[in-house]
Coordinates of C-alpha atoms and ligand atoms in Angstrom, one line a residue:
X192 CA -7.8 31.9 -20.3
X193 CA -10.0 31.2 -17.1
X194 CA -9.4 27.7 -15.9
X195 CA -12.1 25.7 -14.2
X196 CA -11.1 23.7 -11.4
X197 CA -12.5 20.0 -12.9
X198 CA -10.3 21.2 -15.3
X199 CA -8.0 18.7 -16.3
X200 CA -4.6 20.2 -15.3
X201 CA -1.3 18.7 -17.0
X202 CA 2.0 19.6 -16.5
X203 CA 4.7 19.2 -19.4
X204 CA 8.2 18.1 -19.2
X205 CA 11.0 19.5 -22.1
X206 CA 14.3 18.0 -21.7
X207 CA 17.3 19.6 -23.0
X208 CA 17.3 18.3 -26.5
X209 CA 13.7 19.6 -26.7
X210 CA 15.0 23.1 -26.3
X211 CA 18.3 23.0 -27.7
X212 CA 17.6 25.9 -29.8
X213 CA 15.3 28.2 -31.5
X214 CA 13.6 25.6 -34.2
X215 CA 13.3 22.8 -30.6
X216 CA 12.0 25.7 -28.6
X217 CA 9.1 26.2 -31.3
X218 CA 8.2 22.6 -31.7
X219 CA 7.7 23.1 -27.4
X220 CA 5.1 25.8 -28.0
X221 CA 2.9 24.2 -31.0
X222 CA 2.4 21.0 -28.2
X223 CA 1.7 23.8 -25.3
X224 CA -0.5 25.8 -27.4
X225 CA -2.5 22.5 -29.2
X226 CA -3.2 21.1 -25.4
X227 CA -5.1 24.2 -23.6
X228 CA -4.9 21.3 -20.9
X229 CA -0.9 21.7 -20.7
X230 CA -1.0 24.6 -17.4
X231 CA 2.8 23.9 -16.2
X232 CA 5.8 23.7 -18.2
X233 CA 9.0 22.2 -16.6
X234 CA 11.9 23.0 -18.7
X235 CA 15.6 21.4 -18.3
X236 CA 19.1 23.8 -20.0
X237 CA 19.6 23.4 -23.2
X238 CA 21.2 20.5 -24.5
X239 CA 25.3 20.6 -23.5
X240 CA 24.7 23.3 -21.4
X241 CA 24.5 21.4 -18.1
X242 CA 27.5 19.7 -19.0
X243 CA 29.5 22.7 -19.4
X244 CA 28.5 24.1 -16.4
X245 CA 29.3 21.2 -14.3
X246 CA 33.0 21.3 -15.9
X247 CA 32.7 25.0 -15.2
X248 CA 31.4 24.3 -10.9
X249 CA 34.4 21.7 -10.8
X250 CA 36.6 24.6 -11.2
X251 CA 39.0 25.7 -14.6
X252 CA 41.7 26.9 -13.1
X253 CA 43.5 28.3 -16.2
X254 CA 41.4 31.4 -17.6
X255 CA 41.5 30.7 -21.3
X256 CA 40.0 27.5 -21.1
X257 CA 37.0 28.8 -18.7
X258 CA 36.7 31.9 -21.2
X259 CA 36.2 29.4 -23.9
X260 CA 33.6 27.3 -21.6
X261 CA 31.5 30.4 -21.0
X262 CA 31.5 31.2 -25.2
X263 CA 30.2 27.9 -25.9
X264 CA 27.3 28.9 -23.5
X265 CA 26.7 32.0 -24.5
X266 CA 26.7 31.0 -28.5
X267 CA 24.2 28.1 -27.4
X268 CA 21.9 31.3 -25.9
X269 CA 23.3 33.8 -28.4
X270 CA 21.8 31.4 -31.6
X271 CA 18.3 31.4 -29.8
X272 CA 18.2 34.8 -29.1
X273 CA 19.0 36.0 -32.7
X274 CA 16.2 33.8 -34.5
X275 CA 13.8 35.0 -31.2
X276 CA 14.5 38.5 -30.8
X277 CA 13.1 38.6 -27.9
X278 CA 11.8 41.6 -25.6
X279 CA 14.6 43.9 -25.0
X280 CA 13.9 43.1 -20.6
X281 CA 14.5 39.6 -22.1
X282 CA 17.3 40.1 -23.4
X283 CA 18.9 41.9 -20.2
X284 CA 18.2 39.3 -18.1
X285 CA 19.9 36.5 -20.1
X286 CA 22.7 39.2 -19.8
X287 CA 22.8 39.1 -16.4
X288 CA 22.4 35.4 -16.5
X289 CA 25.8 34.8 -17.9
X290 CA 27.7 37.8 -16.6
X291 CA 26.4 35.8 -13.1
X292 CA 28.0 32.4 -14.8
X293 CA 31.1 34.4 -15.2
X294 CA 31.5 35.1 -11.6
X295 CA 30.5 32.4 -10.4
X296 CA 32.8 30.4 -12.3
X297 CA 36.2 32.7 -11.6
X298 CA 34.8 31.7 -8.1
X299 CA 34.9 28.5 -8.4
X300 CA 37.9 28.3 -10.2
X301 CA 39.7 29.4 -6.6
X302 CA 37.8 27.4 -4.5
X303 CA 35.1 24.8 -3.7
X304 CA 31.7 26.1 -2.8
X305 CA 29.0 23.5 -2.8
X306 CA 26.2 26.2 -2.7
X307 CA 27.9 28.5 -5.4
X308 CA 28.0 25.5 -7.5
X309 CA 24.2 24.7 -7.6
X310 CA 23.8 28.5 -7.9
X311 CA 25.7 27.8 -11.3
X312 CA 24.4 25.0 -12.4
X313 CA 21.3 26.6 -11.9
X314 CA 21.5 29.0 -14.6
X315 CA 21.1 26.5 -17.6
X316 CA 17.8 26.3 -16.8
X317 CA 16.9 29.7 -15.8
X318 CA 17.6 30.4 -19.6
X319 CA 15.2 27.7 -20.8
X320 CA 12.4 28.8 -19.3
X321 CA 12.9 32.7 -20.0
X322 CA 13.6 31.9 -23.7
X323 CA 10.2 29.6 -23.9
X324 CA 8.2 31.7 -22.1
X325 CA 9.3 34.6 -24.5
X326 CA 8.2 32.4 -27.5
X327 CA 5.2 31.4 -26.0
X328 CA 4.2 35.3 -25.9
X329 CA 5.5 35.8 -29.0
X330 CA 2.6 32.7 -30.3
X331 CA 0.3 34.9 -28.4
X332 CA -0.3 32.5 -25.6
X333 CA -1.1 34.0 -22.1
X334 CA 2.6 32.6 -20.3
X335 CA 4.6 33.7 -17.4
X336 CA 8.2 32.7 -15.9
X337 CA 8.4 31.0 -13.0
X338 CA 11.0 30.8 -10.4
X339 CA 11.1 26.9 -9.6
X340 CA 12.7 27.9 -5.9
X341 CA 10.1 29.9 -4.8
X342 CA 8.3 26.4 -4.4
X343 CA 10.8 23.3 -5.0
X344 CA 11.8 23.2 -1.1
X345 CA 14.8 20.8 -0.7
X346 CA 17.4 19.9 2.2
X347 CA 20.4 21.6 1.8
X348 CA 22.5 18.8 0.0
X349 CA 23.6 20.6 -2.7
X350 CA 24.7 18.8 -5.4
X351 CA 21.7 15.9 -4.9
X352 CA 19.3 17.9 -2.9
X353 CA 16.6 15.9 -1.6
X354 CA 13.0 17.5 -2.0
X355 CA 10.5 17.9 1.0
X356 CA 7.5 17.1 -1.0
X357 CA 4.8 18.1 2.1
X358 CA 6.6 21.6 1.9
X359 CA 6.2 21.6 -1.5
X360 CA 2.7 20.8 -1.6
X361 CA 2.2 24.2 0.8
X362 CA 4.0 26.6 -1.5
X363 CA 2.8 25.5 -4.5
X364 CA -0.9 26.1 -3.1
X365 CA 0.6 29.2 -2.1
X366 CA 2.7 30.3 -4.6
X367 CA 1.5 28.9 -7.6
X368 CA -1.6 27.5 -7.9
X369 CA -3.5 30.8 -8.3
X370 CA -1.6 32.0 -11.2
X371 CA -2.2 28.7 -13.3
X372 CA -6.2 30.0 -13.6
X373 CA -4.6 32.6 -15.9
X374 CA -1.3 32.0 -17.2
X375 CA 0.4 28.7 -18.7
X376 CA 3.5 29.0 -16.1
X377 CA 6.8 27.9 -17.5
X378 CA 9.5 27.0 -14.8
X379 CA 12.6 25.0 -14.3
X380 CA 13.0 21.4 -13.8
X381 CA 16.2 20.2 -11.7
X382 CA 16.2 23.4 -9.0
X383 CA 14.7 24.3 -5.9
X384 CA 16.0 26.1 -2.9
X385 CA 16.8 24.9 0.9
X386 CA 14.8 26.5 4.1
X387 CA 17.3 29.5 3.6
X388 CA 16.7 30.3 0.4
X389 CA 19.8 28.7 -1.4
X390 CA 19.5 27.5 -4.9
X391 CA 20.2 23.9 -4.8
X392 CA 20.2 20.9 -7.2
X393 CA 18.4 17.6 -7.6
X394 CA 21.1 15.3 -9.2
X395 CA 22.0 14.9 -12.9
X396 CA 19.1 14.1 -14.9
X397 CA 16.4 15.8 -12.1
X398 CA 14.3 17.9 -14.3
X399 CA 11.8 14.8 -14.5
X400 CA 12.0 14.5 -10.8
X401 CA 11.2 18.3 -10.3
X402 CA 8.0 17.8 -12.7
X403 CA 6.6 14.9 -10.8
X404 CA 7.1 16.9 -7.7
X405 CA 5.0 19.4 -9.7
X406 CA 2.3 17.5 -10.9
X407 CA 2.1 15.8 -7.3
X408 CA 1.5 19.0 -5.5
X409 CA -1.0 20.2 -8.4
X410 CA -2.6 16.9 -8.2
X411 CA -2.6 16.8 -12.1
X412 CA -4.2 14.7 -14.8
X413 CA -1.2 13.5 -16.1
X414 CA 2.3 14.4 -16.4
X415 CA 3.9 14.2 -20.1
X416 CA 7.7 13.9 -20.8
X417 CA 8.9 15.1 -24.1
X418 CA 12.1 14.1 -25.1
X419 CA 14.3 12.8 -28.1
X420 CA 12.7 9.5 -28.3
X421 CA 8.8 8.6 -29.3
X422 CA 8.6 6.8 -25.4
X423 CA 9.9 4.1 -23.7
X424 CA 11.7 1.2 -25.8
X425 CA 12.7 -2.3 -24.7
X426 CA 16.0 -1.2 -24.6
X427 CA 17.8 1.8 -25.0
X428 CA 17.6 1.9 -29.2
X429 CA 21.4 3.7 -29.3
X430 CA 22.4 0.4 -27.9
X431 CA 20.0 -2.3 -29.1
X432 CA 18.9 -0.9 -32.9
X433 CA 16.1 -3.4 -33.1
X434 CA 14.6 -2.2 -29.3
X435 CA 11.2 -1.3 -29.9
X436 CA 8.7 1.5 -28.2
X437 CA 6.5 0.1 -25.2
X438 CA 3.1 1.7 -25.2
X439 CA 2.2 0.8 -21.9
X440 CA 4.3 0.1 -18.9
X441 CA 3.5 0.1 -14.7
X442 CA 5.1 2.4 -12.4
X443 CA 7.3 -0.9 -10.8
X444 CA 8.6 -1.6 -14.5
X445 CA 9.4 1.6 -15.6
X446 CA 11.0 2.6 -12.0
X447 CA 12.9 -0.3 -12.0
X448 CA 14.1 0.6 -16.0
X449 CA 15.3 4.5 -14.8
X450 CA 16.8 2.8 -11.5
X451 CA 19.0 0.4 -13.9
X452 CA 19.9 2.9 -15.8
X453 CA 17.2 3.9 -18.6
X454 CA 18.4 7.7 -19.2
X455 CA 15.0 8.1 -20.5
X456 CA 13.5 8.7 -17.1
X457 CA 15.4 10.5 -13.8
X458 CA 14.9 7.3 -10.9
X459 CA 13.0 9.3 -8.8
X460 CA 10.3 11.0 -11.2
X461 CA 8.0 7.6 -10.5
X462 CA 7.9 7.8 -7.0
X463 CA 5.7 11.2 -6.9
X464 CA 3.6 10.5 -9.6
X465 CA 3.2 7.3 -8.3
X466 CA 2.0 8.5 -4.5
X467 CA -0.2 10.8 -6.0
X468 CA -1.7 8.3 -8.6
X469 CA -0.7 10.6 -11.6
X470 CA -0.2 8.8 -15.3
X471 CA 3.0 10.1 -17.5
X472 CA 3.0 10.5 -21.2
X473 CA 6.6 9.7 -22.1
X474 CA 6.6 11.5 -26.0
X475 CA 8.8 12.7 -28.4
X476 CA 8.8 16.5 -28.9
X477 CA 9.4 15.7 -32.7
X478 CA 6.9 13.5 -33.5
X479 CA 4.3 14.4 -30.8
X480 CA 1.4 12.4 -32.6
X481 CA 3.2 8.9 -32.2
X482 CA 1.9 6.7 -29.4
X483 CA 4.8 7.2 -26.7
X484 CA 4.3 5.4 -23.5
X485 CA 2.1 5.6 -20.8
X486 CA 2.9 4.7 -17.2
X487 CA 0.2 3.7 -15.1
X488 CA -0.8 1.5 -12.4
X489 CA -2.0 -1.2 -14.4
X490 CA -1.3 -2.5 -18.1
X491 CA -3.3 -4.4 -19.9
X492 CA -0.1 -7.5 -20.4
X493 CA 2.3 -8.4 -18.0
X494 CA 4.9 -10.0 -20.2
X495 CA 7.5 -12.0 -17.9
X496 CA 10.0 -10.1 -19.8
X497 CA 9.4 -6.4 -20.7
X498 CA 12.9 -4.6 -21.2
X499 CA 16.4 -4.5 -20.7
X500 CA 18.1 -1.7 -19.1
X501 CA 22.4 -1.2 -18.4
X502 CA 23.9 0.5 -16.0
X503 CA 27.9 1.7 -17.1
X504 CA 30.5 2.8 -15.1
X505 CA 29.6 0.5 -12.3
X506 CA 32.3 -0.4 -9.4
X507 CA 32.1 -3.4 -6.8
X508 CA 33.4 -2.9 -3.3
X509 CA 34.7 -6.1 -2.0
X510 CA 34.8 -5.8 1.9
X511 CA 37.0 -8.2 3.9
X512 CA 37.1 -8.6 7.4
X513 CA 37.7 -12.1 9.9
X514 CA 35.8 -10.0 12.8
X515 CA 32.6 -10.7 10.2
X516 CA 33.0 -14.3 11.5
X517 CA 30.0 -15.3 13.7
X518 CA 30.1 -11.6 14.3
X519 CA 27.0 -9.1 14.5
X520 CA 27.0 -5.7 13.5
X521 CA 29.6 -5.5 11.3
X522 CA 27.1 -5.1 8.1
X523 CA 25.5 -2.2 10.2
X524 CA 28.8 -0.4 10.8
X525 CA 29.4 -0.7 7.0
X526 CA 26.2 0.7 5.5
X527 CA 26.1 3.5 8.2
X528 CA 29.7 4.4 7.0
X529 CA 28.1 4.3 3.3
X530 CA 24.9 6.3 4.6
X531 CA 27.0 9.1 5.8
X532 CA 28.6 9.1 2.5
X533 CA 25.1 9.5 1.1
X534 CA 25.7 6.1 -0.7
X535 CA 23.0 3.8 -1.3
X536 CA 23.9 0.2 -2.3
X537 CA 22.2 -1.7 -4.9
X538 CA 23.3 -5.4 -5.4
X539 CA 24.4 -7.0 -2.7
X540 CA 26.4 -11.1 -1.5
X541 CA 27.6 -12.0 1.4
X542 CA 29.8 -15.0 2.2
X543 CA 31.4 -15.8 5.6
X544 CA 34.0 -13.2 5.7
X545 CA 33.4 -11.0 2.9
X546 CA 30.5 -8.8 1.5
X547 CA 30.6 -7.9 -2.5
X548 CA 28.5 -5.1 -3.2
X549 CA 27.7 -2.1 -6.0
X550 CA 26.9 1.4 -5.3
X551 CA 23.7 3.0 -6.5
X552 CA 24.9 6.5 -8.5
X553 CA 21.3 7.0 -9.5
X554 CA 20.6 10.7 -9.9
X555 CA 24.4 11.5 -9.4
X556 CA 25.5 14.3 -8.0
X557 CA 24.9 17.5 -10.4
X558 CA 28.9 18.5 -10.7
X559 CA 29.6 14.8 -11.2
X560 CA 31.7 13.9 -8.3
X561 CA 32.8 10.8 -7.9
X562 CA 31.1 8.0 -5.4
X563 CA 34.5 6.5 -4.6
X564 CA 36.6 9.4 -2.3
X565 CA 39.3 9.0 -0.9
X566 CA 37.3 10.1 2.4
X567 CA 34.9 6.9 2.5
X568 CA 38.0 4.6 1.2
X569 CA 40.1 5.8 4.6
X570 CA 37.1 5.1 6.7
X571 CA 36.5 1.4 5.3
X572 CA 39.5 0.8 5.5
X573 CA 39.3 1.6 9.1
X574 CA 36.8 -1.4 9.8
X575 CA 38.0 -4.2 7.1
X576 CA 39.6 -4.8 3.4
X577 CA 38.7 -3.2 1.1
X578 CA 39.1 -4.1 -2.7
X579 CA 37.5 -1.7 -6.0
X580 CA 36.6 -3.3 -9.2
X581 CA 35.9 -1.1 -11.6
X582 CA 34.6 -1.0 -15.8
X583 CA 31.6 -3.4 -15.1
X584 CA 28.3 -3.0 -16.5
X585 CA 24.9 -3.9 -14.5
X586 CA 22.4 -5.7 -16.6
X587 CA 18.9 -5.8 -15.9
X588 CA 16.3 -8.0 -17.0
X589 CA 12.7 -5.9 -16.3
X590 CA 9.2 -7.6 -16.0
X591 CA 7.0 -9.3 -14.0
X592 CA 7.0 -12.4 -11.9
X593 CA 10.9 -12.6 -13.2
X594 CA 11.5 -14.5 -10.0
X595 CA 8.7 -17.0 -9.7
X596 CA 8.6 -18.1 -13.3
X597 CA 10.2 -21.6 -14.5
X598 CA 13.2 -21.7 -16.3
X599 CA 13.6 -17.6 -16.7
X600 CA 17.1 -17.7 -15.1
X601 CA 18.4 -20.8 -17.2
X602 CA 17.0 -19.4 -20.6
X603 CA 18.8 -15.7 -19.2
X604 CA 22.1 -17.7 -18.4
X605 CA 22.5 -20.0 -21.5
X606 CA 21.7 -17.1 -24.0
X607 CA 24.8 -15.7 -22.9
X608 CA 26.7 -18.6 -21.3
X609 CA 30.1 -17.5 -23.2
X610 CA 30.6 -14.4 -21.0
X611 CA 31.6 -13.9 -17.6
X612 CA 28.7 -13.1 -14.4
X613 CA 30.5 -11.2 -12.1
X614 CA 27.7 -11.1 -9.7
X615 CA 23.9 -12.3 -9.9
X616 CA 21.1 -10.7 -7.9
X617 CA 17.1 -12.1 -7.8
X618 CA 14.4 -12.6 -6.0
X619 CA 14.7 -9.2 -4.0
X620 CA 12.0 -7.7 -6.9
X621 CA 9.5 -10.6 -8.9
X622 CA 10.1 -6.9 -11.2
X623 CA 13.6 -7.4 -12.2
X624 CA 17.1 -9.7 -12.4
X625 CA 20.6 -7.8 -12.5
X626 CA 23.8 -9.0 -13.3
X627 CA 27.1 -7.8 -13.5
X628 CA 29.4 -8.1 -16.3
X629 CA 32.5 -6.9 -17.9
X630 CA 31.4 -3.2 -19.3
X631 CA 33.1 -4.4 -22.7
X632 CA 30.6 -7.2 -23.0
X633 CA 27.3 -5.3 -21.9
X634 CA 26.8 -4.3 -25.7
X635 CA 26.6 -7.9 -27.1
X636 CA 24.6 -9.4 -24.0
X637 CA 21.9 -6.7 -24.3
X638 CA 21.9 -7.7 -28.2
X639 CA 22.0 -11.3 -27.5
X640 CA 19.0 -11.1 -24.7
X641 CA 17.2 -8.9 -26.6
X642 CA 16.9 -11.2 -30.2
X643 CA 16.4 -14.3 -27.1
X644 CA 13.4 -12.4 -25.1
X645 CA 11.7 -9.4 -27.2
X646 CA 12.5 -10.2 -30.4
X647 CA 10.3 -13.2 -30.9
Ligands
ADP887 N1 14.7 2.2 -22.7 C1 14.9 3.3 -23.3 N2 14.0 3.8 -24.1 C2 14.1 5.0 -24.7 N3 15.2 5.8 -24.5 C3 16.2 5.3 -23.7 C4 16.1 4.1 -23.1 N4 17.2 3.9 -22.3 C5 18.0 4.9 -22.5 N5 17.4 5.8 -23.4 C6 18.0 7.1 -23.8 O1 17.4 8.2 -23.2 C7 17.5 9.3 -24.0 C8 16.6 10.4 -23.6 O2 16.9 10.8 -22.3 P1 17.6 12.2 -22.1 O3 18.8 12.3 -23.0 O4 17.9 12.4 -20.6 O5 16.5 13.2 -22.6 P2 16.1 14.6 -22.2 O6 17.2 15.5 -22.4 O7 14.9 14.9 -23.1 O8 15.7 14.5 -20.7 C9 17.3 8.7 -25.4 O9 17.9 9.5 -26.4 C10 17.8 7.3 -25.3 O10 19.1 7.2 -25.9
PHD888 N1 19.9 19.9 -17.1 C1 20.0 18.9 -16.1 C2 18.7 18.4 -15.7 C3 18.0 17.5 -16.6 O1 17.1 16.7 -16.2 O2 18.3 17.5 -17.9 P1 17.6 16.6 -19.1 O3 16.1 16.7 -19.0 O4 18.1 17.2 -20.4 O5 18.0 15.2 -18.9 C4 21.0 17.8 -16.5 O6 21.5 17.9 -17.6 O7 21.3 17.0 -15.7

């Protein structure tokens, strides 16, 4: 099909539930081939695939247990492939896909190599986007695959690769853009390459990132997100049954939702789409005639409170040090120590002598290393004290104004006035208010805000 160029170009997400397997990969084509509109088609690795290649890029020393890694990835391809029966050139190159994974892995297993392990982690989604471009052909619809690092230029930080979207913009004009007037290009989400051509990786969860980055650089009509859910909710609804879908949300709301931990949506994926003024469909691949979300500039209400959002896992570095006292410069020796970690910090209180703080592991890194080393441990401790707290959950309340409307914190507080704040922080965003709590109480607080605030 010949495109026009007023027409309206979108580029569709599928995340890794939405092509688990053979049955997922078909309900992806009937929403590509029903939208003639739908030009690009960002795919993530099928769903546990990712996972397993991570465990496999941290290294499994003991060759039995990698064997058995590699199986489970190959039956996850193996099932597809048997319902598909795809082209025999397919075929051989999802062969060559996993023979690759093989090596790379018996690699890994005797050493550390960043750029090796984006190389592997790479594959996941290499499959995807063969295997839907093969069922695509197979519908009859005019589809190509699409190497994603021919375009997706990053730094070399493998592992959480950050992208250069002016670059991007250059070789997708270059690279791309032409063969979207005759093809519906399927590519993958969460890779991209560094100036020497090395496969490198976005962070967990970047395949949303990589299709803003796409639909920035086509300058799209809209960007849609298929996934497991039918859009947005209130609050995650595997943690708060009675969370409800949002139909329309702002780019500050629902960044400040997938920066607090909203799985939904990678952190990042706003920013692009929101520089280039391009609306996303969040939608589930399931039931693709629901509502879902939409994310735009505007919305139509600005409820103080919109959602709740938790971020697990989270750990507080308490930093002591009497040279703080009436002292200047010791904050900016501690957050360049944390920059050259590649650390950013989210909340933040400062008293005299100490500073409290929580460290952002949005997008984290794609083999799932820790924040915490031992490395950036010996070089605090080189300037102060330094205590860890660890099993606390970050809570955030999400909506608009939160900070210059009467009585929001005292309503927040005394809903849940039983448990203990470890740590408050507002004012920073009117978009938001985050606390910290025990992580074994973040289930009942989320309950207990939600029937207080979105319930009513
Ligand atoms: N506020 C929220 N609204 C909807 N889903 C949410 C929310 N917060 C967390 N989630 C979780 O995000 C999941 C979808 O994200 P993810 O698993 O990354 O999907 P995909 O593999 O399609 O990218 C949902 O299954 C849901 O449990
Ligand atoms: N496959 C990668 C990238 C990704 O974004 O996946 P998903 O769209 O399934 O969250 C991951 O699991 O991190």
């Amino acid at each position: 099909m010949q495109i026009h160029s007023n027409f309206p170009m979108v580029v569709a997400k599928f995340g890794g539930t939405s092509v688990a397997d053979y049955a997922a990969l078909q309900r992806c084509a009937d929403i590509i081939v029903n939208n003639p509109a739908i030009r690009l088609v960002v795919v993530s690795a099928a769903a546990g695939v990712t996972n397993r290649l991570a465990a496999l890029a941290a290294g499994i020393a003991d060759s039995a247990a990698r064997e058995q890694v590699l199986t489970e990835i190959m039956t996850i391809q193996h099932n597809i492939q048997q319902e598909l029966q795809p082209a025999p050139e397919v075929a051989a190159q999802i062969r060559d896909y996993l023979v690759n994974m093989a090596q790379l892995s018996a690699q890994l297993a005797e050493q550390t190599l960043e750029a090796a392990q984006d190389e592997l982690l790479a594959y996941g989604e290499r499959c995807s986007s063969l295997l839907l471009t093969e069922v695509l052909r197979q519908r009859g619809h005019t589809a190509r695959d699409f190497n994603a690092c021919e375009v997706i230029r990053t730094d070399s930080h493998f592992g959480h690769a950050d992208p250069r979207p002016k670059r991007i913009g250059m070789l997708v004009k270059e690279h791309l853009s032409g063969l979207l007037e005759n093809y519906c290009v399927v590519t993958q989400g969460f890779i991209g390459a560094d100036a020497a051509g090395r496969t490198t990786t976005l962070g967990r969860g970047g395949s949303d990132y990589s299709a803003a980055l796409f639909a920035e650089a086509l300058n799209a009509h809209a960007l849609q997100i298929w996934t497991d859910v039918d859009g947005i909710y209130s609050c995650d609804p595997r943690q708060v049954p009675n969370a409800r879908p949002i139909t329309e949300i702002t780019f500050a709301e629902a960044a400040e939702m997938a920066t607090f931990g909203a799985k939904i949506l990678h952190p990042a994926t706003l920013v692009p789409a929101q520089r280039a003024q391009v609306p996303v469909f969040v939608g589930c691949t399931r039931e693709p005639e629901k509502p879902g979300t939409w994310i735009r500039n505007q919305t139509q209400e600005r409820p103080v409170c919109r959602a709740l959002s938790v971020r697990r896992g989270q750990v507080l570095l308490t930093v002591r040090s009497l040279n703080m006292l009436h002292a200047r410069g010791f904050l900016a020796e501690l957050f360049a120590i944390l920059a050259r970690h590649r650390i950013s910090v989210d909340l933040i209180t400062t008293s005299e002598v100490s500073v409290a703080l929580t460290l952002d592991a949005t997008g984290s890194h794609s083999s799932g290393r820790k924040l915490v080393t031992p490395k950036l441990m010996a070089e605090l401790e080189a300037l102060c004290d330094v205590s860890v707290e660890e099993g606390l959950a970050l809570i955030a309340v999400i909506g608009h104004q939160l900070s210059n409307t009467p009585r929001v914190a005292s309503r927040i507080f005394s809903c849940i006035s039983e448990k203990n704040i470890r740590m408050i922080s507002q004012g920073a965003s009117p978009n938001n208010l985050c606390f910290l709590v025990r992580e074994d109480d973040a289930t009942d607080i989320l309950q207990t805000l939600h029937r207080g605030f979105l319930e009513a």
